[in-house]
Tab-separated table of C-alpha atoms (C1' of nucleotides) in Angstrom:
chain	number	residue	atom	x	y	z
A	1	UNK	CA	29.859	24.561	10.876
A	2	UNK	CA	26.039	23.775	10.983
A	3	UNK	CA	24.534	23.800	14.806
A	4	UNK	CA	22.892	20.491	15.492
A	5	UNK	CA	19.940	19.353	13.810
A	6	UNK	CA	17.961	19.256	17.186
A	7	UNK	CA	18.296	23.203	17.720
A	8	UNK	CA	16.596	23.671	14.282
A	9	UNK	CA	12.796	23.672	15.640
A	10	UNK	CA	14.169	26.322	18.002
A	11	UNK	CA	14.338	29.346	14.858
A	12	UNK	CA	13.650	28.535	11.753
A	13	UNK	CA	14.863	30.277	8.346
A	14	UNK	CA	13.116	30.945	5.453
A	15	UNK	CA	15.301	28.741	3.718
A	16	UNK	CA	14.367	26.435	6.051
A	17	UNK	CA	9.881	26.371	5.501
A	18	UNK	CA	10.832	26.934	1.843
A	19	UNK	CA	13.043	23.339	1.346
A	20	UNK	CA	11.043	21.571	4.206
A	21	UNK	CA	7.620	22.243	2.340
A	22	UNK	CA	9.488	21.518	-0.833
A	23	UNK	CA	10.642	17.806	0.524
A	24	UNK	CA	7.102	17.288	2.517
A	25	UNK	CA	5.354	18.129	-1.445
A	26	UNK	CA	7.670	15.706	-2.781
A	27	UNK	CA	7.577	13.015	-0.001
A	28	UNK	CA	3.626	12.743	-0.404
A	29	UNK	CA	4.415	12.504	-4.430
A	30	UNK	CA	6.709	9.350	-3.493
A	31	UNK	CA	4.883	7.483	-0.026
A	32	UNK	CA	1.574	7.848	-1.137
A	33	UNK	CA	2.078	5.603	-4.145
A	34	UNK	CA	4.777	3.171	-2.974
A	35	UNK	CA	3.986	3.235	0.936
A	36	UNK	CA	7.075	3.579	3.390
A	37	UNK	CA	8.915	0.433	2.595
A	38	UNK	CA	8.665	0.983	-1.175
A	39	UNK	CA	10.110	4.156	-1.379
A	40	UNK	CA	13.487	5.441	-1.617
A	41	UNK	CA	14.703	8.628	-0.301
A	42	UNK	CA	16.386	8.982	-3.602
A	43	UNK	CA	13.072	9.039	-5.738
A	44	UNK	CA	12.206	11.730	-2.469
A	45	UNK	CA	15.202	14.094	-3.728
A	46	UNK	CA	14.832	13.662	-7.562
A	47	UNK	CA	11.326	14.649	-7.324
A	48	UNK	CA	11.765	17.699	-4.565
A	49	UNK	CA	14.468	18.581	-7.202
A	50	UNK	CA	17.459	18.380	-4.339
A	51	UNK	CA	20.247	16.118	-3.444
A	52	UNK	CA	19.749	13.156	-1.232
A	53	UNK	CA	22.378	14.521	1.296
A	54	UNK	CA	20.473	18.115	0.889
A	55	UNK	CA	17.402	16.900	1.054
A	56	UNK	CA	18.844	14.742	5.094
A	57	UNK	CA	20.218	17.796	6.028
A	58	UNK	CA	16.280	18.496	7.045
A	59	UNK	CA	15.393	15.698	8.090
A	60	UNK	CA	17.596	13.323	9.369
A	61	UNK	CA	16.190	9.847	8.289
A	62	UNK	CA	13.229	8.188	6.033
A	63	UNK	CA	11.700	8.008	9.556
A	64	UNK	CA	11.800	11.788	10.060
A	65	UNK	CA	10.123	12.570	6.814
A	66	UNK	CA	7.368	10.316	6.806
A	67	UNK	CA	6.819	11.308	10.020
A	68	UNK	CA	6.726	14.695	9.641
A	69	UNK	CA	4.552	14.589	6.839
A	70	UNK	CA	2.052	12.290	9.053
A	71	UNK	CA	1.846	15.092	11.216
A	72	UNK	CA	1.465	17.456	8.373
A	73	UNK	CA	-1.692	15.901	6.816
A	74	UNK	CA	-3.186	14.233	9.630
A	75	UNK	CA	-4.934	17.380	11.057
A	76	UNK	CA	-6.953	18.794	7.858
A	77	UNK	CA	-7.883	15.223	7.444
A	78	UNK	CA	-9.720	14.386	9.982
A	79	UNK	CA	-10.886	18.330	9.755
A	80	UNK	CA	-14.468	16.832	8.348
A	81	UNK	CA	-15.429	14.211	11.121
A	82	UNK	CA	-14.486	17.195	13.995
A	83	UNK	CA	-16.928	19.187	11.817
A	84	UNK	CA	-20.164	17.044	12.253
A	85	UNK	CA	-22.544	18.742	14.631
A	86	UNK	CA	-24.877	17.677	17.108
A	87	UNK	CA	-27.122	20.888	16.941
A	88	UNK	CA	-27.841	20.494	13.089
A	89	UNK	CA	-30.343	18.625	11.168
A	90	UNK	CA	-28.956	14.975	11.272
A	91	UNK	CA	-30.009	14.820	7.245
A	92	UNK	CA	-27.975	18.159	6.542
A	93	UNK	CA	-25.103	16.456	8.963
A	94	UNK	CA	-25.131	13.350	6.735
A	95	UNK	CA	-25.636	15.192	3.049
A	96	UNK	CA	-22.624	17.625	4.290
A	97	UNK	CA	-20.067	15.002	6.101
A	98	UNK	CA	-20.497	13.209	2.267
A	99	UNK	CA	-20.112	15.913	0.361
A	100	UNK	CA	-17.123	17.357	2.031
A	101	UNK	CA	-15.166	13.542	2.327
A	102	UNK	CA	-16.007	13.269	-1.045
A	103	UNK	CA	-14.395	16.776	-2.162
A	104	UNK	CA	-11.029	15.608	-0.384
A	105	UNK	CA	-10.574	12.535	-2.226
A	106	UNK	CA	-10.956	13.936	-5.386
A	107	UNK	CA	-8.535	17.295	-4.151
A	108	UNK	CA	-6.204	15.665	-2.239
A	109	UNK	CA	-5.701	11.939	-3.055
A	110	UNK	CA	-2.167	11.474	-2.185
A	111	UNK	CA	-3.320	12.113	1.110
A	112	UNK	CA	-6.246	9.425	0.973
A	113	UNK	CA	-3.380	7.117	-0.401
A	114	UNK	CA	-1.105	8.181	1.953
A	115	UNK	CA	-2.997	6.880	5.013
A	116	UNK	CA	-4.164	4.091	3.185
A	117	UNK	CA	-1.081	2.607	2.739
A	118	UNK	CA	-0.358	2.989	6.308
A	119	UNK	CA	-3.821	1.263	7.672
A	120	UNK	CA	-2.322	-1.723	5.196
A	121	UNK	CA	1.034	-2.046	6.415
A	122	UNK	CA	-0.656	-2.396	10.502
A	123	UNK	CA	-0.324	1.267	10.595
A	124	UNK	CA	3.407	1.169	12.653
A	125	UNK	CA	3.573	4.744	12.728
A	126	UNK	CA	0.094	6.073	13.481
A	127	UNK	CA	-1.969	3.219	15.902
A	128	UNK	CA	-1.323	4.920	19.164
A	129	UNK	CA	-3.633	7.926	17.332
A	130	UNK	CA	-6.046	5.400	16.086
A	131	UNK	CA	-6.327	4.213	19.343
A	132	UNK	CA	-6.345	7.182	21.388
A	133	UNK	CA	-7.433	10.611	19.555
A	134	UNK	CA	-8.931	9.388	16.677
A	135	UNK	CA	-10.823	6.703	18.861
A	136	UNK	CA	-11.642	9.560	20.963
A	137	UNK	CA	-13.418	11.421	18.016
A	138	UNK	CA	-15.335	8.724	16.955
A	139	UNK	CA	-16.852	7.641	20.337
A	140	UNK	CA	-17.431	11.465	20.327
A	141	UNK	CA	-19.243	11.319	17.269
A	142	UNK	CA	-20.838	7.990	17.520
A	143	UNK	CA	-22.820	8.990	20.830
A	144	UNK	CA	-24.366	12.069	18.905
A	145	UNK	CA	-25.255	10.262	15.863
A	146	UNK	CA	-27.306	7.912	19.024
A	147	UNK	CA	-28.720	11.053	19.917
A	148	UNK	CA	-30.293	11.475	16.557
A	149	UNK	CA	-31.631	7.669	16.594
A	150	UNK	CA	-33.096	8.144	20.804
A	151	UNK	CA	-34.915	10.899	19.327
A	152	UNK	CA	-36.211	9.436	16.306
A	153	UNK	CA	-34.358	11.315	13.677
A	154	UNK	CA	-33.054	8.271	12.075
A	155	UNK	CA	-33.008	5.016	11.899
A	156	UNK	CA	-32.263	2.880	14.582
A	157	UNK	CA	-27.969	1.462	13.335
A	158	UNK	CA	-24.777	0.793	14.885
A	159	UNK	CA	-23.247	4.431	15.004
A	160	UNK	CA	-19.716	2.790	14.167
A	161	UNK	CA	-20.363	0.892	11.122
A	162	UNK	CA	-22.026	4.241	9.542
A	163	UNK	CA	-19.220	6.565	10.154
A	164	UNK	CA	-16.851	3.669	8.515
A	165	UNK	CA	-19.460	2.843	5.835
A	166	UNK	CA	-18.688	6.658	5.214
A	167	UNK	CA	-15.286	6.998	5.265
A	168	UNK	CA	-14.866	3.812	2.941
A	169	UNK	CA	-17.467	4.625	0.333
A	170	UNK	CA	-15.642	8.355	0.082
A	171	UNK	CA	-12.271	7.682	-0.130
A	172	UNK	CA	-12.364	4.379	-2.259
A	173	UNK	CA	-12.867	7.183	-5.130
A	174	UNK	CA	-9.255	8.299	-4.424
A	175	UNK	CA	-7.525	5.011	-2.970
A	176	UNK	CA	-9.296	2.912	-5.864
A	177	UNK	CA	-9.152	5.736	-8.273
A	178	UNK	CA	-7.427	3.796	-10.596
A	179	UNK	CA	-10.240	1.132	-10.635
A	180	UNK	CA	-13.358	3.746	-10.587
A	181	UNK	CA	-11.730	5.214	-13.678
A	182	UNK	CA	-11.023	1.359	-15.472
A	183	UNK	CA	-14.693	0.336	-15.213
A	184	UNK	CA	-16.421	3.283	-16.217
A	185	UNK	CA	-14.072	3.865	-18.719
A	186	UNK	CA	-12.638	6.822	-20.618
A	187	UNK	CA	-15.747	8.899	-21.184
A	188	UNK	CA	-17.126	8.937	-17.446
A	189	UNK	CA	-13.414	9.666	-16.219
A	190	UNK	CA	-14.315	13.372	-15.681
A	191	UNK	CA	-14.568	14.724	-12.630
A	192	UNK	CA	-18.482	14.881	-12.992
A	193	UNK	CA	-17.727	10.648	-11.113
A	194	UNK	CA	-17.602	12.285	-8.078
A	195	UNK	CA	-20.754	14.273	-8.773
A	196	UNK	CA	-22.194	11.112	-9.515
A	197	UNK	CA	-20.537	9.614	-6.621
A	198	UNK	CA	-21.627	12.199	-4.193
A	199	UNK	CA	-25.683	11.920	-5.797
A	200	UNK	CA	-25.573	8.444	-5.362
A	201	UNK	CA	-23.977	8.251	-1.757
A	202	UNK	CA	-26.420	11.086	-0.543
A	203	UNK	CA	-29.562	9.145	-1.633
A	204	UNK	CA	-27.978	5.292	-0.441
A	205	UNK	CA	-27.238	7.213	3.014
A	206	UNK	CA	-30.690	9.376	3.505
A	207	UNK	CA	-32.679	6.637	2.434
A	208	UNK	CA	-30.817	4.115	4.478
A	209	UNK	CA	-31.245	5.763	7.680
A	210	UNK	CA	-34.560	7.314	7.528
A	211	UNK	CA	-36.803	6.518	10.411
A	212	UNK	CA	-38.683	3.348	10.386
A	213	UNK	CA	-42.250	5.306	10.609
A	214	UNK	CA	-41.503	8.168	8.397
A	215	UNK	CA	-42.372	9.693	4.796
A	216	UNK	CA	-42.493	6.919	1.753
B	1	UNK	CA	21.766	-30.557	-15.136
B	2	UNK	CA	17.899	-28.861	-14.714
B	3	UNK	CA	16.067	-28.007	-17.448
B	4	UNK	CA	15.254	-24.976	-18.740
B	5	UNK	CA	12.563	-23.586	-16.355
B	6	UNK	CA	10.519	-22.734	-19.243
B	7	UNK	CA	9.710	-26.330	-19.639
B	8	UNK	CA	8.217	-26.699	-16.380
B	9	UNK	CA	5.267	-26.031	-17.271
B	10	UNK	CA	4.965	-29.399	-19.333
B	11	UNK	CA	4.900	-31.552	-16.235
B	12	UNK	CA	4.577	-30.418	-13.103
B	13	UNK	CA	5.990	-32.613	-10.443
B	14	UNK	CA	4.600	-33.082	-6.765
B	15	UNK	CA	7.649	-31.043	-5.014
B	16	UNK	CA	6.551	-28.491	-7.866
B	17	UNK	CA	3.268	-28.082	-6.975
B	18	UNK	CA	3.907	-28.123	-2.685
B	19	UNK	CA	6.497	-26.009	-3.165
B	20	UNK	CA	4.674	-23.396	-5.580
B	21	UNK	CA	2.418	-23.853	-2.805
B	22	UNK	CA	4.275	-23.165	-0.425
B	23	UNK	CA	5.783	-19.608	-1.937
B	24	UNK	CA	2.787	-18.264	-3.155
B	25	UNK	CA	1.215	-18.369	0.423
B	26	UNK	CA	4.360	-16.824	1.684
B	27	UNK	CA	4.256	-14.356	-1.144
B	28	UNK	CA	0.680	-13.516	-0.023
B	29	UNK	CA	1.250	-12.828	3.403
B	30	UNK	CA	5.003	-10.036	2.281
B	31	UNK	CA	3.485	-8.617	-0.851
B	32	UNK	CA	-0.356	-7.907	0.956
B	33	UNK	CA	1.409	-5.844	3.731
B	34	UNK	CA	4.322	-4.266	1.959
B	35	UNK	CA	3.408	-3.873	-1.820
B	36	UNK	CA	5.577	-5.312	-4.657
B	37	UNK	CA	8.026	-2.479	-4.144
B	38	UNK	CA	8.224	-2.661	-0.373
B	39	UNK	CA	8.757	-6.648	-0.426
B	40	UNK	CA	12.055	-8.353	-0.385
B	41	UNK	CA	12.619	-12.050	-2.385
B	42	UNK	CA	14.586	-12.492	1.254
B	43	UNK	CA	11.531	-11.963	3.127
B	44	UNK	CA	9.323	-14.047	1.039
B	45	UNK	CA	12.384	-16.890	1.380
B	46	UNK	CA	12.190	-16.895	4.904
B	47	UNK	CA	8.213	-16.795	5.369
B	48	UNK	CA	8.161	-20.035	3.051
B	49	UNK	CA	11.203	-21.523	5.018
B	50	UNK	CA	13.824	-21.976	1.726
B	51	UNK	CA	16.357	-20.130	0.488
B	52	UNK	CA	16.605	-17.143	-2.076
B	53	UNK	CA	17.870	-19.338	-5.085
B	54	UNK	CA	15.635	-21.677	-4.506
B	55	UNK	CA	12.430	-19.744	-4.303
B	56	UNK	CA	14.310	-18.408	-7.440
B	57	UNK	CA	14.613	-21.532	-9.230
B	58	UNK	CA	10.294	-21.837	-8.875
B	59	UNK	CA	10.068	-18.217	-9.816
B	60	UNK	CA	12.736	-16.372	-12.370
B	61	UNK	CA	12.049	-12.777	-10.574
B	62	UNK	CA	10.290	-11.537	-8.251
B	63	UNK	CA	7.857	-10.220	-10.972
B	64	UNK	CA	7.114	-13.582	-11.925
B	65	UNK	CA	5.966	-14.482	-8.757
B	66	UNK	CA	4.001	-11.579	-8.102
B	67	UNK	CA	2.066	-12.271	-11.217
B	68	UNK	CA	1.208	-15.750	-10.647
B	69	UNK	CA	0.110	-14.819	-6.808
B	70	UNK	CA	-2.447	-12.271	-8.703
B	71	UNK	CA	-3.743	-14.722	-11.103
B	72	UNK	CA	-4.316	-17.862	-8.619
B	73	UNK	CA	-5.995	-14.951	-6.514
B	74	UNK	CA	-8.068	-13.083	-9.161
B	75	UNK	CA	-10.698	-15.372	-10.068
B	76	UNK	CA	-11.462	-16.344	-6.561
B	77	UNK	CA	-11.907	-12.690	-5.641
B	78	UNK	CA	-14.426	-11.916	-8.320
B	79	UNK	CA	-16.968	-14.915	-8.104
B	80	UNK	CA	-19.170	-13.275	-5.532
B	81	UNK	CA	-19.778	-11.002	-8.139
B	82	UNK	CA	-19.909	-13.136	-10.924
B	83	UNK	CA	-22.894	-14.782	-8.795
B	84	UNK	CA	-25.203	-11.692	-8.797
B	85	UNK	CA	-28.081	-13.104	-10.445
B	86	UNK	CA	-30.457	-11.412	-13.068
B	87	UNK	CA	-33.053	-14.456	-12.152
B	88	UNK	CA	-33.203	-13.353	-8.318
B	89	UNK	CA	-34.854	-11.493	-5.934
B	90	UNK	CA	-33.181	-7.923	-5.707
B	91	UNK	CA	-33.190	-7.347	-2.182
B	92	UNK	CA	-31.937	-10.496	-1.504
B	93	UNK	CA	-29.195	-10.745	-4.443
B	94	UNK	CA	-28.006	-7.445	-2.479
B	95	UNK	CA	-27.987	-9.243	0.864
B	96	UNK	CA	-25.553	-11.812	-0.136
B	97	UNK	CA	-23.533	-10.563	-2.070
B	98	UNK	CA	-22.755	-8.009	0.868
B	99	UNK	CA	-22.610	-11.010	2.802
B	100	UNK	CA	-20.493	-12.728	0.645
B	101	UNK	CA	-17.951	-9.695	0.061
B	102	UNK	CA	-17.992	-9.355	4.069
B	103	UNK	CA	-17.090	-13.100	4.612
B	104	UNK	CA	-14.163	-12.842	1.535
B	105	UNK	CA	-13.163	-9.589	4.051
B	106	UNK	CA	-13.204	-11.890	7.125
B	107	UNK	CA	-11.343	-15.194	5.820
B	108	UNK	CA	-9.333	-13.736	3.004
B	109	UNK	CA	-7.951	-10.199	4.086
B	110	UNK	CA	-4.426	-10.688	2.430
B	111	UNK	CA	-6.169	-11.225	-0.750
B	112	UNK	CA	-7.525	-8.166	-0.118
B	113	UNK	CA	-5.061	-5.909	0.919
B	114	UNK	CA	-2.724	-7.632	-2.335
B	115	UNK	CA	-5.321	-5.943	-4.266
B	116	UNK	CA	-5.114	-2.518	-2.603
B	117	UNK	CA	-1.688	-2.196	-2.638
B	118	UNK	CA	-1.585	-2.789	-6.299
B	119	UNK	CA	-5.053	-0.651	-6.648
B	120	UNK	CA	-2.961	2.640	-3.996
B	121	UNK	CA	0.248	2.153	-6.573
B	122	UNK	CA	-1.913	2.415	-9.820
B	123	UNK	CA	-2.823	-0.689	-11.111
B	124	UNK	CA	0.330	-1.007	-12.921
B	125	UNK	CA	0.132	-5.453	-13.015
B	126	UNK	CA	-3.497	-5.277	-13.662
B	127	UNK	CA	-4.470	-2.509	-15.514
B	128	UNK	CA	-5.756	-4.374	-18.473
B	129	UNK	CA	-7.420	-6.792	-16.451
B	130	UNK	CA	-9.281	-3.981	-15.134
B	131	UNK	CA	-10.144	-1.987	-18.226
B	132	UNK	CA	-11.473	-5.479	-19.708
B	133	UNK	CA	-12.876	-8.832	-18.035
B	134	UNK	CA	-13.588	-6.548	-14.925
B	135	UNK	CA	-14.884	-3.540	-16.654
B	136	UNK	CA	-17.166	-5.972	-18.471
B	137	UNK	CA	-18.129	-7.899	-15.536
B	138	UNK	CA	-19.417	-4.700	-13.955
B	139	UNK	CA	-21.249	-3.413	-17.252
B	140	UNK	CA	-22.696	-6.741	-17.408
B	141	UNK	CA	-23.911	-6.084	-13.645
B	142	UNK	CA	-24.451	-2.964	-14.319
B	143	UNK	CA	-27.014	-3.433	-16.500
B	144	UNK	CA	-28.863	-6.154	-14.590
B	145	UNK	CA	-29.459	-3.477	-11.891
B	146	UNK	CA	-31.071	-1.065	-14.207
B	147	UNK	CA	-33.903	-3.828	-15.457
B	148	UNK	CA	-34.159	-4.126	-11.682
B	149	UNK	CA	-35.107	-0.540	-11.391
B	150	UNK	CA	-36.785	-0.428	-14.691
B	151	UNK	CA	-39.131	-2.981	-13.214
B	152	UNK	CA	-39.273	-0.367	-9.956
B	153	UNK	CA	-38.067	-3.664	-7.826
B	154	UNK	CA	-35.404	-1.078	-6.359
B	155	UNK	CA	-35.655	2.942	-6.830
B	156	UNK	CA	-33.247	4.508	-9.310
B	157	UNK	CA	-29.754	4.860	-8.928
B	158	UNK	CA	-26.587	4.697	-11.110
B	159	UNK	CA	-25.598	1.043	-10.708
B	160	UNK	CA	-21.928	1.474	-11.101
B	161	UNK	CA	-21.490	3.621	-8.012
B	162	UNK	CA	-23.728	0.880	-5.895
B	163	UNK	CA	-21.480	-1.496	-6.768
B	164	UNK	CA	-18.703	0.362	-5.821
B	165	UNK	CA	-19.869	1.220	-2.951
B	166	UNK	CA	-20.521	-2.317	-1.645
B	167	UNK	CA	-17.000	-3.181	-2.801
B	168	UNK	CA	-15.658	-0.282	-0.439
B	169	UNK	CA	-17.599	-1.016	2.372
B	170	UNK	CA	-17.183	-4.731	2.975
B	171	UNK	CA	-13.273	-4.432	1.497
B	172	UNK	CA	-12.851	-1.924	4.307
B	173	UNK	CA	-12.974	-4.556	6.892
B	174	UNK	CA	-10.079	-6.340	5.152
B	175	UNK	CA	-8.407	-3.155	4.428
B	176	UNK	CA	-8.253	-1.152	7.278
B	177	UNK	CA	-8.824	-3.635	9.403
B	178	UNK	CA	-6.230	-2.040	12.232
B	179	UNK	CA	-8.187	1.080	12.340
B	180	UNK	CA	-11.450	-0.270	12.684
B	181	UNK	CA	-10.269	-2.688	15.524
B	182	UNK	CA	-8.503	0.271	17.071
B	183	UNK	CA	-11.797	2.698	16.532
B	184	UNK	CA	-14.351	-0.164	17.815
B	185	UNK	CA	-11.462	-1.103	20.899
B	186	UNK	CA	-10.307	-4.371	22.104
B	187	UNK	CA	-13.563	-5.462	23.437
B	188	UNK	CA	-14.831	-5.383	19.765
B	189	UNK	CA	-12.170	-6.587	18.300
B	190	UNK	CA	-13.781	-10.600	17.933
B	191	UNK	CA	-15.501	-11.502	15.033
B	192	UNK	CA	-18.611	-10.031	15.791
B	193	UNK	CA	-18.046	-6.644	14.584
B	194	UNK	CA	-17.985	-8.853	11.066
B	195	UNK	CA	-22.136	-9.980	12.052
B	196	UNK	CA	-22.602	-6.282	13.015
B	197	UNK	CA	-21.004	-4.946	9.740
B	198	UNK	CA	-23.617	-7.031	7.932
B	199	UNK	CA	-26.495	-6.051	9.900
B	200	UNK	CA	-25.475	-2.246	8.956
B	201	UNK	CA	-24.629	-2.747	5.458
B	202	UNK	CA	-28.110	-4.503	4.834
B	203	UNK	CA	-29.815	-2.086	6.425
B	204	UNK	CA	-28.052	0.484	4.770
B	205	UNK	CA	-28.541	-0.780	1.336
B	206	UNK	CA	-31.651	-2.121	1.500
B	207	UNK	CA	-33.459	0.487	2.941
B	208	UNK	CA	-31.607	2.915	0.574
B	209	UNK	CA	-32.620	0.984	-2.427
B	210	UNK	CA	-36.311	0.886	-1.266
B	211	UNK	CA	-38.113	1.839	-4.514
B	212	UNK	CA	-40.151	5.340	-3.652
B	213	UNK	CA	-43.547	4.072	-3.412
B	214	UNK	CA	-43.215	0.935	-1.545
B	215	UNK	CA	-43.519	-0.090	1.868
B	216	UNK	CA	-43.531	1.788	5.134
C	1	DG	C1'	21.741	-50.017	-7.532
C	2	DG	C1'	22.421	-46.731	-11.068
C	3	DA	C1'	22.258	-43.009	-14.351
C	4	DT	C1'	19.981	-39.273	-14.961
C	5	DA	C1'	17.180	-35.810	-14.015
C	6	DA	C1'	15.320	-32.390	-10.729
C	7	DT	C1'	16.057	-30.041	-6.531
C	8	DT	C1'	18.780	-27.052	-3.223
C	9	DT	C1'	22.730	-24.491	-1.662
C	10	DG	C1'	26.979	-21.178	-0.377
C	11	DA	C1'	28.968	-18.273	-2.424
C	12	DC	C1'	29.281	-14.324	-4.845
C	13	DC	C1'	28.111	-10.319	-8.663
C	14	DG	C1'	26.826	-4.949	-9.580
C	15	DA	C1'	23.025	-2.034	-8.332
C	16	DT	C1'	20.934	0.443	-5.055
C	17	DT	C1'	19.621	1.402	-0.413
C	18	DG	C1'	19.586	4.735	4.020
C	19	DG	C1'	23.283	7.215	5.872
C	20	DT	C1'	27.982	10.076	6.819
C	21	DA	C1'	32.153	13.132	6.358
C	22	DA	C1'	34.005	17.014	5.288
C	23	DA	C1'	34.715	20.193	2.456
C	24	DC	C1'	32.407	23.731	-0.263
C	25	DA	C1'	29.239	27.629	-1.021
C	26	DT	C1'	26.169	30.668	0.775
C	27	DT	C1'	23.236	33.797	3.468
C	28	DA	C1'	22.514	36.448	7.444
C	29	DC	C1'	24.220	40.265	10.429
C	30	DA	C1'	27.097	43.047	13.481
D	1	DT	C1'	32.524	43.996	4.865
D	2	DG	C1'	34.160	40.546	7.985
D	3	DT	C1'	32.369	36.328	10.004
D	4	DA	C1'	29.920	32.764	12.146
D	5	DA	C1'	25.746	30.505	11.243
D	6	DT	C1'	23.738	28.012	7.263
D	7	DG	C1'	23.181	25.282	3.470
D	8	DT	C1'	25.186	22.714	-0.383
D	9	DT	C1'	27.063	18.964	-2.545
D	10	DT	C1'	31.203	15.198	-3.785
D	11	DA	C1'	33.065	11.016	-2.165
D	12	DC	C1'	31.823	7.539	-0.090
D	13	DC	C1'	30.239	2.965	3.061
D	14	DA	C1'	28.057	-0.993	4.971
D	15	DA	C1'	23.692	-3.456	4.282
D	16	DT	C1'	20.510	-5.009	1.200
D	17	DC	C1'	18.393	-5.447	-3.013
D	18	DG	C1'	17.272	-8.683	-7.246
D	19	DG	C1'	19.601	-12.106	-9.091
D	20	DT	C1'	23.685	-15.916	-11.492
D	21	DC	C1'	26.269	-19.477	-11.023
D	22	DA	C1'	28.608	-24.351	-10.336
D	23	DA	C1'	28.765	-27.193	-6.992
D	24	DA	C1'	26.121	-30.826	-4.203
D	25	DT	C1'	21.943	-33.560	-3.046
D	26	DT	C1'	17.922	-35.605	-3.586
D	27	DA	C1'	13.975	-37.998	-6.306
D	28	DT	C1'	12.711	-41.035	-10.217
D	29	DC	C1'	12.803	-44.166	-13.140
D	30	DC	C1'	14.397	-48.449	-15.853
DNA sequence: GGATAATTTGACCGATTGGTAAACATTACA
DNA sequence: TGTAATGTTTACCAATCGGTCAAATTATCC
């Protein structure tokens, strides 16, 4: 008889590691496209190449699978913002933040869509994280931006909306990929659009945040 | 006996107008949150306050409901971009485009989420529209922006990515509303955030697009 | 008011949903 | 190699899914 699944987390087998990995990979495929409600266990099982009961042996419910997936993906997703450094040069920091976020949109579009789906549905599974850890992290980085403003290194602006606009512009290339490609046309649907986007966004944010009295 | 439904479009009753309106309103509620796959006819029927077979009397399938909803919402959704005027002053045009898109995010968030859901799922129901009419419209407006660049009224930049970034930053306040509110906190979750966003985005885009040799 | 068309509903259908039970197969380890 | 724990599968369940049907109800128009 199998031990109760609650105990599974105590000692993890090689098989457990592999299968759970395999399942979460398939779950990411499915959840990121159809959202939680629109996805079915059967779909995920098929993508994962195993039977539904086998899948449910590792994750007792659809909820548990979704939660495990979000938990695993969340930490890496916030890494670029965490790397935002108070000590660095504002212009370089903003540039590199945009670059990193765009790279993630290019290399991990499913993760981006997973969160986008969750947001559209009102964030039923991550609302506490948004109000807690995420808000704290953003508050912290907003404070950094405010010191840059106070020292005159960048223009006066609302740091929260600055962060929102970097999020939205970069994630757009993952979440709305199909629209971007349709509008750009077949010939510009290679990865070159990410380089073009990076160039444009750097120009936009660096120019838009240049302190009043500087340069020109 | 009721006439075949194909004939319904020939002469429309008062009741038909009202009920179809009522159904599409409920469908917008449901589809915009859960997407096509994640929404059920029963849900929509309940929100609309009528029985499922009654609902299916007006729209034969879930697909038909979704298609009718998209068709109805699409025209208005593209109106701000259509209003983008070649004759106007670039700065004023961009300002007013941002304002209008933000107003739509505030006043029609469900419509925004309906499209966002559709995009995340790969636009199965609107791909032709994206590649056809939408692309043509954007091409046209991109040409307008290029004339502004050529005449030195705004900085050199990629007009497509400029449009993408206005779309993404403004729609963010509808699609990611729950995240925006969570990060800003309870106290900043009134409609004031749209005014703050407008101020920031105007500053960002006007500053970011200022031609090299001008001002400051 | 009566005929006729339009609308609404309850009962129902087969397919799919999330999930379970138990038999069966495999692995790890003494 | 035996055996207990782990892993997998087949068969199944009740609930929900999209959708149909025929009967009942309501509106329209002469």
